[in-house]
Coordinates of C-alpha atoms in Angstrom, one line a residue:
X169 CA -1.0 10.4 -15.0
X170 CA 2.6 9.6 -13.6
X171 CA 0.2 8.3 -10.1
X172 CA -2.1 5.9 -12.1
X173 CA 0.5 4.3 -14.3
X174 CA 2.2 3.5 -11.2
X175 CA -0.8 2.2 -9.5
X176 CA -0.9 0.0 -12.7
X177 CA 2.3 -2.3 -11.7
X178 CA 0.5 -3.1 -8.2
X179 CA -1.8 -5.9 -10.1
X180 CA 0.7 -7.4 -11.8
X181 CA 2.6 -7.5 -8.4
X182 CA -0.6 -9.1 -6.8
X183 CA -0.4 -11.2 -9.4
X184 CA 3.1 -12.7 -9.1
X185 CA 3.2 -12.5 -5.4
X186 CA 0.1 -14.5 -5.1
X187 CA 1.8 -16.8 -7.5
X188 CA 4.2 -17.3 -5.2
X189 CA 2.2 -17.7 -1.8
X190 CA 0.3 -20.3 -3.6
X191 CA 3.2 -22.6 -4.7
X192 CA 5.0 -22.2 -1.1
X193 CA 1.5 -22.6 0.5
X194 CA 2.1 -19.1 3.0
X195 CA 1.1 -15.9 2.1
X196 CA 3.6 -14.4 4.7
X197 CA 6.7 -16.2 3.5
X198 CA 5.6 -15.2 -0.1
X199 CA 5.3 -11.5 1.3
X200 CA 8.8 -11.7 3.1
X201 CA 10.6 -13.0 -0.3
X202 CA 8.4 -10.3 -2.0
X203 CA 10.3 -7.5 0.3
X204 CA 13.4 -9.0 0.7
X205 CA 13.9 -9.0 -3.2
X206 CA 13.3 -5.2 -3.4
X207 CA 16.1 -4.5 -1.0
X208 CA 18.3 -6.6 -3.1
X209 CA 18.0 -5.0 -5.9
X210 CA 17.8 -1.5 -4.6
X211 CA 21.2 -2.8 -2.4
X212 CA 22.8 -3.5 -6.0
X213 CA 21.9 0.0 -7.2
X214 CA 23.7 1.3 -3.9
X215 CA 26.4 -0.4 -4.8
X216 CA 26.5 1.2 -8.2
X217 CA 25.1 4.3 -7.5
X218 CA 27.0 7.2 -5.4
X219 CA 24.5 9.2 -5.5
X220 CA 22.0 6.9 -3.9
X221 CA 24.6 6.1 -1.4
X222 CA 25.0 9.7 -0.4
X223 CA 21.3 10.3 -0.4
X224 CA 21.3 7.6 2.2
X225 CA 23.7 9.4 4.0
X226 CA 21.8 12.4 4.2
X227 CA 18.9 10.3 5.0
X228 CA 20.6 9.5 8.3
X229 CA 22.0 12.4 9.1
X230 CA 18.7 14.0 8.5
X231 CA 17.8 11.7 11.5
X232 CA 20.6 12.1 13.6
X233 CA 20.1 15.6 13.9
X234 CA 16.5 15.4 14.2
X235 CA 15.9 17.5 11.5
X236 CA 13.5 14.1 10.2
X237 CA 11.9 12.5 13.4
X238 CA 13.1 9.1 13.6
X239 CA 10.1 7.4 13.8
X240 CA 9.5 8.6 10.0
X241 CA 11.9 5.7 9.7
X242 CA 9.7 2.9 10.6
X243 CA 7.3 3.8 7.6
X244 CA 8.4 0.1 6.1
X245 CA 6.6 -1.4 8.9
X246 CA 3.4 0.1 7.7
X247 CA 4.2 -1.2 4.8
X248 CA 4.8 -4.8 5.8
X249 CA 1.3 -4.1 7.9
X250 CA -0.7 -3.8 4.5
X251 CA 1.4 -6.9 3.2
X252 CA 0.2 -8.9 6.1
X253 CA -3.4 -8.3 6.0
X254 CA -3.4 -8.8 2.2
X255 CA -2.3 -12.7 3.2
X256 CA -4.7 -13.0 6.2
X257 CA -7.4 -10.6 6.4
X258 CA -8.1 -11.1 2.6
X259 CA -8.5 -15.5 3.3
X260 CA -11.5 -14.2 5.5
X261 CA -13.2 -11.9 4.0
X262 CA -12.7 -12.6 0.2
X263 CA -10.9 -9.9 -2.2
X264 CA -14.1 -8.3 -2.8
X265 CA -14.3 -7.0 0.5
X266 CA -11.1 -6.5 1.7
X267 CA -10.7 -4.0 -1.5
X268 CA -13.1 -2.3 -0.8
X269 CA -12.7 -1.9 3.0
X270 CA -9.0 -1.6 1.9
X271 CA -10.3 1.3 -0.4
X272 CA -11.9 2.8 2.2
X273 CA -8.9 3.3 4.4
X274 CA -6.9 4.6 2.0
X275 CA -9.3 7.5 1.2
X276 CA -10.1 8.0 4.7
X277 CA -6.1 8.0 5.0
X278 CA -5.3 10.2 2.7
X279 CA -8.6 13.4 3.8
X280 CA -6.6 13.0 7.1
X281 CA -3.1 13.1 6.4
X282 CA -3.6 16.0 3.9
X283 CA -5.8 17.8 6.6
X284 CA -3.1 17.6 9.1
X285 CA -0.3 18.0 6.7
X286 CA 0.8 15.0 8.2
X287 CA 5.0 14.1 7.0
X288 CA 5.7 17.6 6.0
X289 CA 3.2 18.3 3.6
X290 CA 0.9 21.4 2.5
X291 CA -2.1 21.1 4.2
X292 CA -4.8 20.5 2.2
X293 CA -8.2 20.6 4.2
X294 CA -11.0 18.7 2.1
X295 CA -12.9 21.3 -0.1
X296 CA -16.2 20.2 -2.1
X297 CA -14.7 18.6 -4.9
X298 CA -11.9 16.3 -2.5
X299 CA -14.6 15.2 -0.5
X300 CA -16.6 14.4 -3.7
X301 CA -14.3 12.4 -5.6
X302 CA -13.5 10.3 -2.3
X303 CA -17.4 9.6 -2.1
X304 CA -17.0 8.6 -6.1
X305 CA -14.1 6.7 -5.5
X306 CA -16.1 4.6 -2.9
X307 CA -19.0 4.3 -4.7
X308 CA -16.5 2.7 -7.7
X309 CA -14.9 0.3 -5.2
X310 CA -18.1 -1.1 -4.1
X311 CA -19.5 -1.3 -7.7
X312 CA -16.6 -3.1 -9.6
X313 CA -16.5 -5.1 -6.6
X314 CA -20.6 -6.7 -6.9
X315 CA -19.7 -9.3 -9.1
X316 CA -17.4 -10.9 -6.8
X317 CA -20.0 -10.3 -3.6
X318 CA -21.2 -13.6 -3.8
X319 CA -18.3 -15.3 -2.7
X320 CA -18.2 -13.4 0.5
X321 CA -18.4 -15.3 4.2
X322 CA -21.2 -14.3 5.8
X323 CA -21.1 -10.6 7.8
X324 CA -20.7 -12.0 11.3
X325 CA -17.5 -13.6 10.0
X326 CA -15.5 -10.6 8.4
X327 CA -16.5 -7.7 10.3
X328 CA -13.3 -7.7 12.4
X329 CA -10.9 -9.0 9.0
X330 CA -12.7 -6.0 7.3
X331 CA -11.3 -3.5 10.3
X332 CA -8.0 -5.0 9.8
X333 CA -8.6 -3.9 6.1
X334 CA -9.6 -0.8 6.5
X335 CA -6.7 0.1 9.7
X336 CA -4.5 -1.2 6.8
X337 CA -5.7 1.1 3.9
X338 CA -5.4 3.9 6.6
X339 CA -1.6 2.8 7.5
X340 CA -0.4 2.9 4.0
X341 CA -1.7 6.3 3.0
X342 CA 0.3 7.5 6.2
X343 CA 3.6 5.5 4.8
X344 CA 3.3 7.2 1.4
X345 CA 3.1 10.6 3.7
X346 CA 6.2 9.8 6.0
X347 CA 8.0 8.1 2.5
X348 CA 7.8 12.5 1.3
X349 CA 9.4 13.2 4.4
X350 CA 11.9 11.2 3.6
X351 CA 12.4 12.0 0.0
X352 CA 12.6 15.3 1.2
X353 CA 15.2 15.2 3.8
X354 CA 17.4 12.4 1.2
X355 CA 16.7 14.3 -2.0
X356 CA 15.9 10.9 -3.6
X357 CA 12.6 8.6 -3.4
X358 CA 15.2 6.1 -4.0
X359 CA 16.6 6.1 -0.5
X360 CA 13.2 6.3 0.6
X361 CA 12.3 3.3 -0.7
X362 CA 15.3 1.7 -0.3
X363 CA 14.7 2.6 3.9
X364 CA 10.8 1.0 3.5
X365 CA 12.3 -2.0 2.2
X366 CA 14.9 -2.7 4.9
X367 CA 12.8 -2.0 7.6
X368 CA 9.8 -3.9 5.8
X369 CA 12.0 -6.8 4.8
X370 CA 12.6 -7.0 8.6
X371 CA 9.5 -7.2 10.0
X372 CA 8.0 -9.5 7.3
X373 CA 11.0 -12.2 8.3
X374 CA 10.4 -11.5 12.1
X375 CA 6.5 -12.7 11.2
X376 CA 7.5 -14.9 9.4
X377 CA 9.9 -16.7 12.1
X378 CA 7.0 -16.6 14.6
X379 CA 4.6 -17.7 12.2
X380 CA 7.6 -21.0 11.7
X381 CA 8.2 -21.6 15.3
X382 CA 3.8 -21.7 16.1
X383 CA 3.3 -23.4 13.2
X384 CA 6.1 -25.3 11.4
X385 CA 7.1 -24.7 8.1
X386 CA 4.5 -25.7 4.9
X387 CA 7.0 -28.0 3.5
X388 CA 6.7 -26.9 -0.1
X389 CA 9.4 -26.6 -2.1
X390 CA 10.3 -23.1 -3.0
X391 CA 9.8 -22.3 -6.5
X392 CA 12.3 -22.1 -9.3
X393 CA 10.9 -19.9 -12.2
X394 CA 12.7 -16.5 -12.2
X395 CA 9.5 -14.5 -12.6
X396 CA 7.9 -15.6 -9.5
X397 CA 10.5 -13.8 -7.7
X398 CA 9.8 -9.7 -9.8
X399 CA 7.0 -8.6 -7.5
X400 CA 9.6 -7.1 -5.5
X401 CA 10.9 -4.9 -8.1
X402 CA 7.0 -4.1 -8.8
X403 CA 7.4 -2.5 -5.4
X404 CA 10.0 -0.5 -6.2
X405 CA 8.2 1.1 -8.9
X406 CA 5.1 1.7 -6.6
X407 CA 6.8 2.9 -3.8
X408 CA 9.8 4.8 -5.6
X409 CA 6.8 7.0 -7.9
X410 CA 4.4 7.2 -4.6
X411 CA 7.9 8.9 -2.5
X412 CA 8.6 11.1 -5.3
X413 CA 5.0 11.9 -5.9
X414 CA 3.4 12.5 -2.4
X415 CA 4.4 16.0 -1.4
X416 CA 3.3 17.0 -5.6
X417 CA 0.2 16.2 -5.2
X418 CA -0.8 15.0 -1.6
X419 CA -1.9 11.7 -0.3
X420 CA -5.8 11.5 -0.9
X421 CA -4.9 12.3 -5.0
X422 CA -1.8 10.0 -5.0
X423 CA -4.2 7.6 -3.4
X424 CA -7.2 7.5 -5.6
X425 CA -4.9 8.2 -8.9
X426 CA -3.0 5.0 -8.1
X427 CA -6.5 2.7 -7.2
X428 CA -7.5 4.1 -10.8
X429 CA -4.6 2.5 -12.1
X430 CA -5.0 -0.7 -10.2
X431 CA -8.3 -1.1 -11.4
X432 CA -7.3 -0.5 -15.0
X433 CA -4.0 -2.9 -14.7
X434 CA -6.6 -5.4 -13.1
X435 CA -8.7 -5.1 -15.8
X436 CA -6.4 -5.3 -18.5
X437 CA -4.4 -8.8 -16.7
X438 CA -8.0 -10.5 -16.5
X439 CA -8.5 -10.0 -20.3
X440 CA -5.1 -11.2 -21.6
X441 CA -5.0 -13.8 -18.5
X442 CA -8.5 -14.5 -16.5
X443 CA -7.5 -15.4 -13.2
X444 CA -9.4 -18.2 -12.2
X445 CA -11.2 -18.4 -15.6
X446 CA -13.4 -15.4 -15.0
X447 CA -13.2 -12.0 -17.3
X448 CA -13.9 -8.7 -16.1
X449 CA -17.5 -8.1 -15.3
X450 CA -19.8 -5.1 -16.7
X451 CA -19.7 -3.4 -13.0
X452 CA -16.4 -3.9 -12.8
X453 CA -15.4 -1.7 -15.8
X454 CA -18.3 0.8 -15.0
X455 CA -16.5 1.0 -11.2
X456 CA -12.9 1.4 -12.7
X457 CA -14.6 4.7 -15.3
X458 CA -15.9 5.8 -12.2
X459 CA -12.7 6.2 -10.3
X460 CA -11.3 8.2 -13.2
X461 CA -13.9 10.6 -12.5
X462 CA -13.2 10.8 -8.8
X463 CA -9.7 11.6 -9.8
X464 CA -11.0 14.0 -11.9
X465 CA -13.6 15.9 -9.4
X466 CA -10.5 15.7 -6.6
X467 CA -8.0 17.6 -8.5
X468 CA -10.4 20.1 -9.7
X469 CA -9.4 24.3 -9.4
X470 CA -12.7 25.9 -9.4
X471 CA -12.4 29.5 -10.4
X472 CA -14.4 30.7 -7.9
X473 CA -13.8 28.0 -4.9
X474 CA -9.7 28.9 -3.7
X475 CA -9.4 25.4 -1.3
X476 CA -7.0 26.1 1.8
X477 CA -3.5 24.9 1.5

């Protein structure tokens, strides 16, 4: 339960961060602000909080001593990765798509990383009833996602954005992995996320300078409403529960718990505010049911089936 109510804040983050890249006109500045807000306010709590600042101590010296690789540390890029593609890849191939091929990478992700135990985790090799609930969980995507088929480009257009998708669905169940380790070796998801969002932050501004210096700057002004600017802390939520959560469950249930949640937050926001004047479709709540059923199959103990940890 604690997975899918924190899958539920990522809408409303989608929501307010594509609020944003639509007034500034660049879906990577709009990512970058996104970022850069979550380390400011995680920074505050540093300030405030000595126990945060010593599990950020431990954090490094957990690296320094190699006792946490130190390319665990770099898990905000993969982040930033998944940030990215949502602004580009998603302008090709249409959100219908790029869900589900994002979908799809995530599950694929998540059978992998818990296979290999990948970040420190029990490994979890895919029994019957994993493998089933990631074959429901597709089936959900692609069915809550019909209604919004139509607006696809055609296949020859998006085959390569839909990759990127997918590669990026794939990179963010690894992050949630490597953000364990790191809750592990800190003793707080807090540092963890605190870590993904400096090192995210970074790379997101690096883009975004290249993107300036190619391209110029869109020349909109940046916005002054106060709520534009909480997707950040949206983040924080998401990333703080999916750190603390990880090496509980593993990635391929953190992974399909949270889209469960997404779908229902999505749901919910397009009833009490229709994005684009369009209410939730028929398929669309039949696919969101449907991924609370995967979750259900995954996490599963039959009596007479012991899966190997």
């Amino acid at each position: 339960m604690a997975a899918i109510a924190a899958g539920m804040v990522v809408p409303v983050q989608a929501r307010l961060n594509g609020e944003l890249s639509h007034r500034l006109d660049d879906g990577i500045a709009a990512a970058a602000i996104s970022f850069l807000g979550g380390l400011i306010l995680l920074s505050i709590l540093a300030v405030c909080s000595p126990g945060l600042r010593g599990a950020l101590r431990r954090l490094a010296g957990a690296a320094r001593d190699g006792r946490l690789p130190r390319r665990y540390l770099l898990a905000g890029v993969l982040g930033g990765t998944f940030a990215l593609a949502q602004s580009t890849a998603s302008l090709v191939t249409g959100i219908a798509v790029f869900t589900v091929a994002a979908i799809a990478g995530q599950t694929l992700g998540g059978l992998i990383v818990d296979a290999r135990g990948i970040g420190g985790g029990l490994k979890q090799h895919p029994g019957s009833a994993r493998l089933a609930g990631a074959a429901v969980i597709l089936v959900a995507a692609i069915v809550s996602a019909l209604p919004r088929f139509s607006d696809t480009p055609s296949p020859a257009t998006i085959i390569l954005p839909a990759i990127a998708a997918i590669a990026a669905g794939f990179l963010l169940g690894v992050q949630q992995a490597l953000n364990g380790a790191s809750t592990a070796a800190s003793g707080s998801p807090l540092a963890a996320t605190w870590l993904n969002f400096c090192v995210g932050a970074v790379f997101l501004i690096a883009a975004w300078g290249v993107k300036t210096l190619v391209q110029g700057t869109s020349g909109h002004p940046v916005p002054t409403h106060w709520w534009a600017y909480l997707g950040g802390l949206c983040g924080v939520v998401f990333i703080g529960a999916s750190a603390f959560l990880v090496h509980r469950i593993g990635v391929l249930l953190l992974s399909m718990a949270s889209i469960a949640g997404q779908l229902a937050s999505s749901i919910t926001l397009d009833f009490l505010a229709p994005s684009g004047g369009h209410s939730p479709s028929v398929l669309t709540i039949v696919g969101a049911l449907l991924t609370f059923a995967a979750v259900w199959i995954a996490s599963r103990r039959p009596r007479d089936i012991t899966e190997r940890q």
